[in-house]
XYZ file of C-alpha atoms in Angstrom:
332
model
C 78.333 -21.841 38.479
C 80.410 -18.980 37.159
C 84.146 -19.481 37.742
C 85.603 -15.941 37.095
C 88.237 -14.839 39.573
C 86.344 -11.728 40.732
C 83.216 -13.756 41.377
C 85.022 -16.531 43.148
C 86.783 -14.032 45.390
C 83.404 -12.458 46.176
C 81.967 -15.869 47.092
C 84.921 -16.508 49.417
C 84.363 -13.139 51.073
C 80.633 -13.820 51.505
C 81.069 -17.187 53.209
C 80.786 -15.576 56.633
C 77.831 -13.372 55.783
C 74.573 -14.157 57.642
C 71.265 -12.875 56.261
C 69.090 -10.758 58.496
C 66.443 -12.431 60.630
C 63.679 -10.723 58.657
C 65.079 -11.994 55.361
C 65.381 -15.552 56.681
C 61.793 -15.481 57.921
C 60.532 -14.110 54.623
C 62.285 -16.721 52.533
C 61.537 -19.683 54.839
C 58.181 -20.701 53.174
C 59.939 -20.939 49.783
C 63.372 -22.167 50.863
C 62.836 -25.905 50.367
C 61.512 -25.526 46.835
C 64.235 -23.002 46.006
C 66.957 -25.397 47.126
C 65.538 -28.037 44.791
C 65.777 -25.589 41.876
C 69.245 -24.459 42.957
C 70.538 -28.023 43.068
C 69.041 -28.660 39.638
C 70.796 -25.572 38.327
C 74.072 -26.724 39.784
C 73.701 -30.141 38.138
C 73.046 -28.339 34.825
C 76.193 -26.269 35.317
C 74.293 -23.019 34.928
C 76.347 -19.943 33.975
C 75.583 -16.448 32.716
C 75.556 -17.786 29.146
C 72.874 -20.420 29.676
C 70.865 -19.166 32.689
C 67.939 -17.974 30.552
C 67.799 -21.316 28.691
C 67.651 -23.091 32.104
C 64.834 -20.797 33.251
C 62.912 -21.703 30.108
C 62.995 -25.390 31.198
C 61.284 -24.628 34.539
C 57.591 -24.981 35.259
C 55.400 -21.991 36.056
C 55.281 -23.153 39.594
C 59.092 -23.179 39.831
C 59.293 -19.702 38.349
C 56.819 -18.496 40.943
C 59.095 -19.972 43.663
C 62.031 -17.995 42.303
C 59.910 -14.857 42.181
C 58.740 -15.240 45.773
C 62.087 -16.348 47.146
C 63.794 -13.314 45.579
C 61.053 -10.932 46.768
C 60.083 -9.743 43.282
C 56.766 -7.933 42.917
C 55.971 -9.142 39.378
C 56.079 -12.521 37.677
C 59.240 -13.493 35.757
C 59.303 -12.591 32.080
C 62.373 -14.631 30.944
C 62.736 -12.947 27.563
C 63.062 -9.508 29.100
C 65.898 -10.553 31.478
C 69.568 -9.889 31.108
C 71.993 -12.787 31.561
C 72.914 -11.325 34.930
C 69.329 -11.006 36.049
C 68.617 -14.619 35.008
C 71.680 -16.082 36.706
C 71.232 -14.275 39.978
C 67.579 -15.537 40.227
C 69.047 -19.001 40.625
C 71.494 -18.035 43.361
C 71.206 -17.443 47.119
C 71.326 -13.777 48.145
C 75.007 -13.913 49.006
C 75.884 -15.558 45.676
C 74.270 -12.759 43.589
C 76.820 -10.516 41.922
C 77.167 -7.354 39.849
C 78.771 -9.055 36.814
C 78.674 -6.042 34.474
C 79.992 -3.657 37.136
C 77.330 -1.029 36.683
C 76.786 -0.422 40.368
C 73.710 -2.572 40.936
C 73.011 -6.296 41.133
C 70.309 -7.484 38.749
C 67.997 -10.150 40.144
C 65.338 -10.947 37.665
C 64.118 -7.557 36.426
C 65.051 -5.821 39.675
C 68.251 -3.804 40.238
C 69.395 -3.987 43.869
C 72.216 -2.710 46.029
C 74.925 -5.326 46.472
C 74.860 -6.796 49.931
C 78.562 -6.000 50.295
C 79.868 -3.431 47.818
C 82.578 -4.888 45.607
C 84.450 -1.537 45.584
C 85.728 -2.068 49.181
C 89.266 -3.174 50.079
C 89.247 -6.728 51.359
C 89.949 -5.825 54.993
C 87.030 -3.387 54.938
C 84.695 -5.994 53.433
C 85.607 -8.465 56.155
C 85.005 -5.954 58.925
C 81.802 -4.736 57.263
C 80.384 -8.278 57.134
C 81.351 -8.932 60.750
C 79.692 -5.726 61.834
C 76.488 -6.331 59.889
C 76.205 -9.898 61.268
C 76.211 -8.450 64.765
C 73.479 -5.889 64.249
C 69.702 -6.010 64.542
C 67.668 -5.816 61.378
C 66.788 -2.162 62.058
C 70.411 -1.173 62.612
C 71.472 -3.077 59.477
C 68.963 -1.200 57.352
C 70.175 2.171 58.612
C 73.868 1.224 58.234
C 73.306 0.356 54.593
C 72.886 4.100 53.870
C 76.571 4.494 54.482
C 77.480 2.334 51.461
C 75.250 4.054 48.954
C 77.511 4.888 45.958
C 76.897 8.473 44.736
C 78.672 7.611 41.484
C 75.837 5.253 40.571
C 73.227 8.044 40.955
C 75.453 10.497 39.031
C 75.762 7.921 36.227
C 71.996 7.407 36.040
C 71.063 11.069 36.090
C 73.813 12.435 33.838
C 74.521 9.508 31.591
C 78.158 9.331 32.629
C 80.206 6.100 32.588
C 79.966 4.401 36.034
C 83.229 4.578 37.982
C 82.780 2.991 41.458
C 83.555 5.089 44.480
C 86.309 3.488 46.562
C 84.685 2.677 49.901
C 87.717 2.401 52.078
C 87.965 3.111 55.803
C 88.236 6.876 55.229
C 85.121 6.930 53.087
C 83.037 5.117 55.716
C 84.465 7.355 58.461
C 83.407 10.425 56.473
C 79.948 9.049 55.951
C 79.539 8.161 59.598
C 80.669 11.638 60.770
C 78.327 13.378 58.290
C 75.373 11.509 59.827
C 76.454 11.724 63.491
C 77.401 15.424 63.242
C 75.193 16.909 60.513
C 75.931 20.434 59.423
C 74.347 23.245 57.366
C 70.785 22.308 58.148
C 71.092 18.562 57.693
C 69.353 16.355 60.186
C 69.801 12.838 61.513
C 67.281 11.429 63.957
C 68.533 10.174 67.331
C 67.320 6.686 66.416
C 69.359 6.687 63.190
C 72.382 8.039 65.130
C 72.095 5.159 67.547
C 72.014 2.638 64.707
C 74.998 4.190 62.935
C 76.952 4.320 66.201
C 76.218 0.623 66.823
C 77.509 -0.187 63.320
C 80.638 1.951 63.651
C 81.557 0.508 66.997
C 81.119 -3.048 65.668
C 83.021 -2.197 62.492
C 85.970 -0.714 64.292
C 86.079 -3.639 66.724
C 86.358 -6.048 63.723
C 88.610 -3.897 61.480
C 92.143 -5.278 61.220
C 95.195 -4.158 59.332
C 96.962 -0.859 58.682
C 94.683 2.086 59.406
C 97.293 4.632 58.487
C 95.535 6.631 55.824
C 97.271 8.312 52.947
C 96.337 11.784 51.833
C 94.357 10.224 48.998
C 92.235 8.019 51.212
C 91.694 10.667 53.924
C 90.510 13.367 51.556
C 87.278 12.755 49.635
C 87.093 14.485 46.270
C 85.272 17.851 46.333
C 82.661 16.633 43.871
C 81.751 13.513 45.872
C 81.728 15.408 49.216
C 79.411 18.105 47.782
C 77.187 15.448 46.218
C 76.746 13.587 49.492
C 76.280 16.834 51.501
C 73.601 18.121 49.152
C 71.700 14.815 49.095
C 71.788 14.584 52.896
C 70.870 18.250 53.478
C 68.136 18.798 50.948
C 66.400 15.511 50.886
C 65.825 13.376 47.792
C 63.051 15.342 46.077
C 64.619 18.773 46.430
C 68.085 17.411 45.549
C 66.865 15.867 42.350
C 64.875 19.001 41.504
C 67.951 21.227 41.952
C 70.112 18.874 40.009
C 67.619 18.856 37.154
C 67.401 22.627 37.199
C 71.115 22.883 36.749
C 70.923 20.535 33.798
C 68.026 22.586 32.308
C 69.940 25.825 32.544
C 72.975 24.235 30.949
C 71.010 22.733 28.090
C 69.151 25.977 27.516
C 72.422 27.892 27.273
C 73.773 25.314 24.806
C 70.581 25.581 22.786
C 70.850 29.379 22.693
C 74.490 29.228 21.513
C 73.614 26.845 18.725
C 70.780 29.039 17.544
C 72.983 32.149 17.487
C 75.545 30.295 15.420
C 72.868 29.183 12.973
C 70.622 32.262 12.817
C 72.907 35.134 13.789
C 72.576 37.712 16.609
C 70.720 40.646 15.062
C 68.141 42.264 17.366
C 65.229 40.798 15.393
C 66.745 37.278 15.435
C 67.632 37.534 19.165
C 63.956 38.152 19.985
C 63.045 34.985 18.128
C 65.906 33.079 19.819
C 64.812 34.210 23.321
C 61.296 32.951 22.564
C 62.634 29.594 21.360
C 64.869 29.237 24.414
C 61.918 30.123 26.746
C 59.788 27.430 25.048
C 62.607 24.983 25.316
C 63.066 25.579 29.066
C 59.308 25.291 29.613
C 59.317 21.878 27.861
C 62.174 20.676 30.058
C 60.508 21.974 33.220
C 57.270 20.176 32.365
C 59.148 16.959 31.834
C 60.989 17.410 35.130
C 57.762 18.138 37.047
C 56.103 15.069 35.539
C 58.973 12.980 36.747
C 58.935 14.492 40.235
C 55.172 14.025 40.511
C 55.649 10.391 39.636
C 58.464 9.981 42.207
C 56.407 11.619 44.985
C 53.795 8.816 44.785
C 56.386 6.287 45.902
C 58.977 8.501 47.659
C 60.222 6.465 50.675
C 60.708 7.932 54.118
C 63.826 6.168 55.186
C 67.245 6.573 53.706
C 67.865 2.959 52.765
C 64.542 2.805 50.909
C 65.565 5.968 49.043
C 68.760 4.295 47.974
C 66.871 1.231 46.707
C 64.333 3.423 44.934
C 67.121 5.264 43.085
C 68.806 2.013 42.027
C 65.563 0.342 40.983
C 64.352 3.376 39.032
C 64.876 3.122 35.275
C 66.628 6.131 33.806
C 64.400 8.260 31.566
C 66.278 9.919 28.747
C 64.843 12.579 26.456
C 66.462 14.646 23.691
C 64.432 17.810 23.443
C 67.454 19.871 22.375
C 68.135 17.704 19.344
C 64.486 17.508 18.336
C 63.966 21.268 18.571
C 67.101 21.978 16.573
C 65.911 19.596 13.908
C 62.547 21.270 13.782
C 64.180 24.708 13.443
C 66.304 23.507 10.543
C 63.181 22.287 8.717
C 61.518 25.666 9.211
C 64.563 27.407 7.893
């Protein structure tokens, strides 16, 4: 097993975590066979560096056990796995870890939310685990919305380096209040409010330590607050559409500026540039619509499923600006 300090601290924290009843019932038919594989992996001293080699030594039946126990839809293609994805396949849920700190925990080919976010202060983690252990499966699922990291979505959509959002007491408090007292057209069902209230009461009952918040922890950054508000108010599909439209307008403006620098700004040239920019925006809009149409087929109706969909989705990157500029240079 991996021995890094961050991982060992996480394992210590997770000792008190209890899986949901639904998760235990789902894994029960595969649990005995999984434990045999787990013990074999421990005897082989499996680590990130050799997890894929160990998987190669397993039978097809054992790989199917790992697939089923982990809840993966597809069979395991060992060669396509990362070291993190391979290692976490061999671990129990509470031993799976985001080793590369990209905001998601790879289990096989899947990318999942961490059970307990690593970007929480220790006293918040402890209270969070205690609260989750006390909730029903339904309330747990709803409460997980509160720990969705907007920085992960921002990183995926905009290609920015991932910097975890600090999920301290103030962050959770802000999230809870946004859901219990929605504003500006946002909506939270009474059922969801009841689940969030159950979590917040349990969390506060378990929370120990200094709750005196500094100005930094009490005030969320304007960017993060706006991000969360827009996502909650508009819904996933509209939020992503608006976000993409902002990116399209920005890219179109950059494209126009580059063309003016290269071709000049005479009236005749500007007509040509406006046509090129219009074609460029049309191409981007078509790509955006294709992506939204694809997402609508599997768009979930509950918030936690939305979070998982976003984390599981593979980022699609295109470079129409660069390709069009290259084409223009050839024509010139």
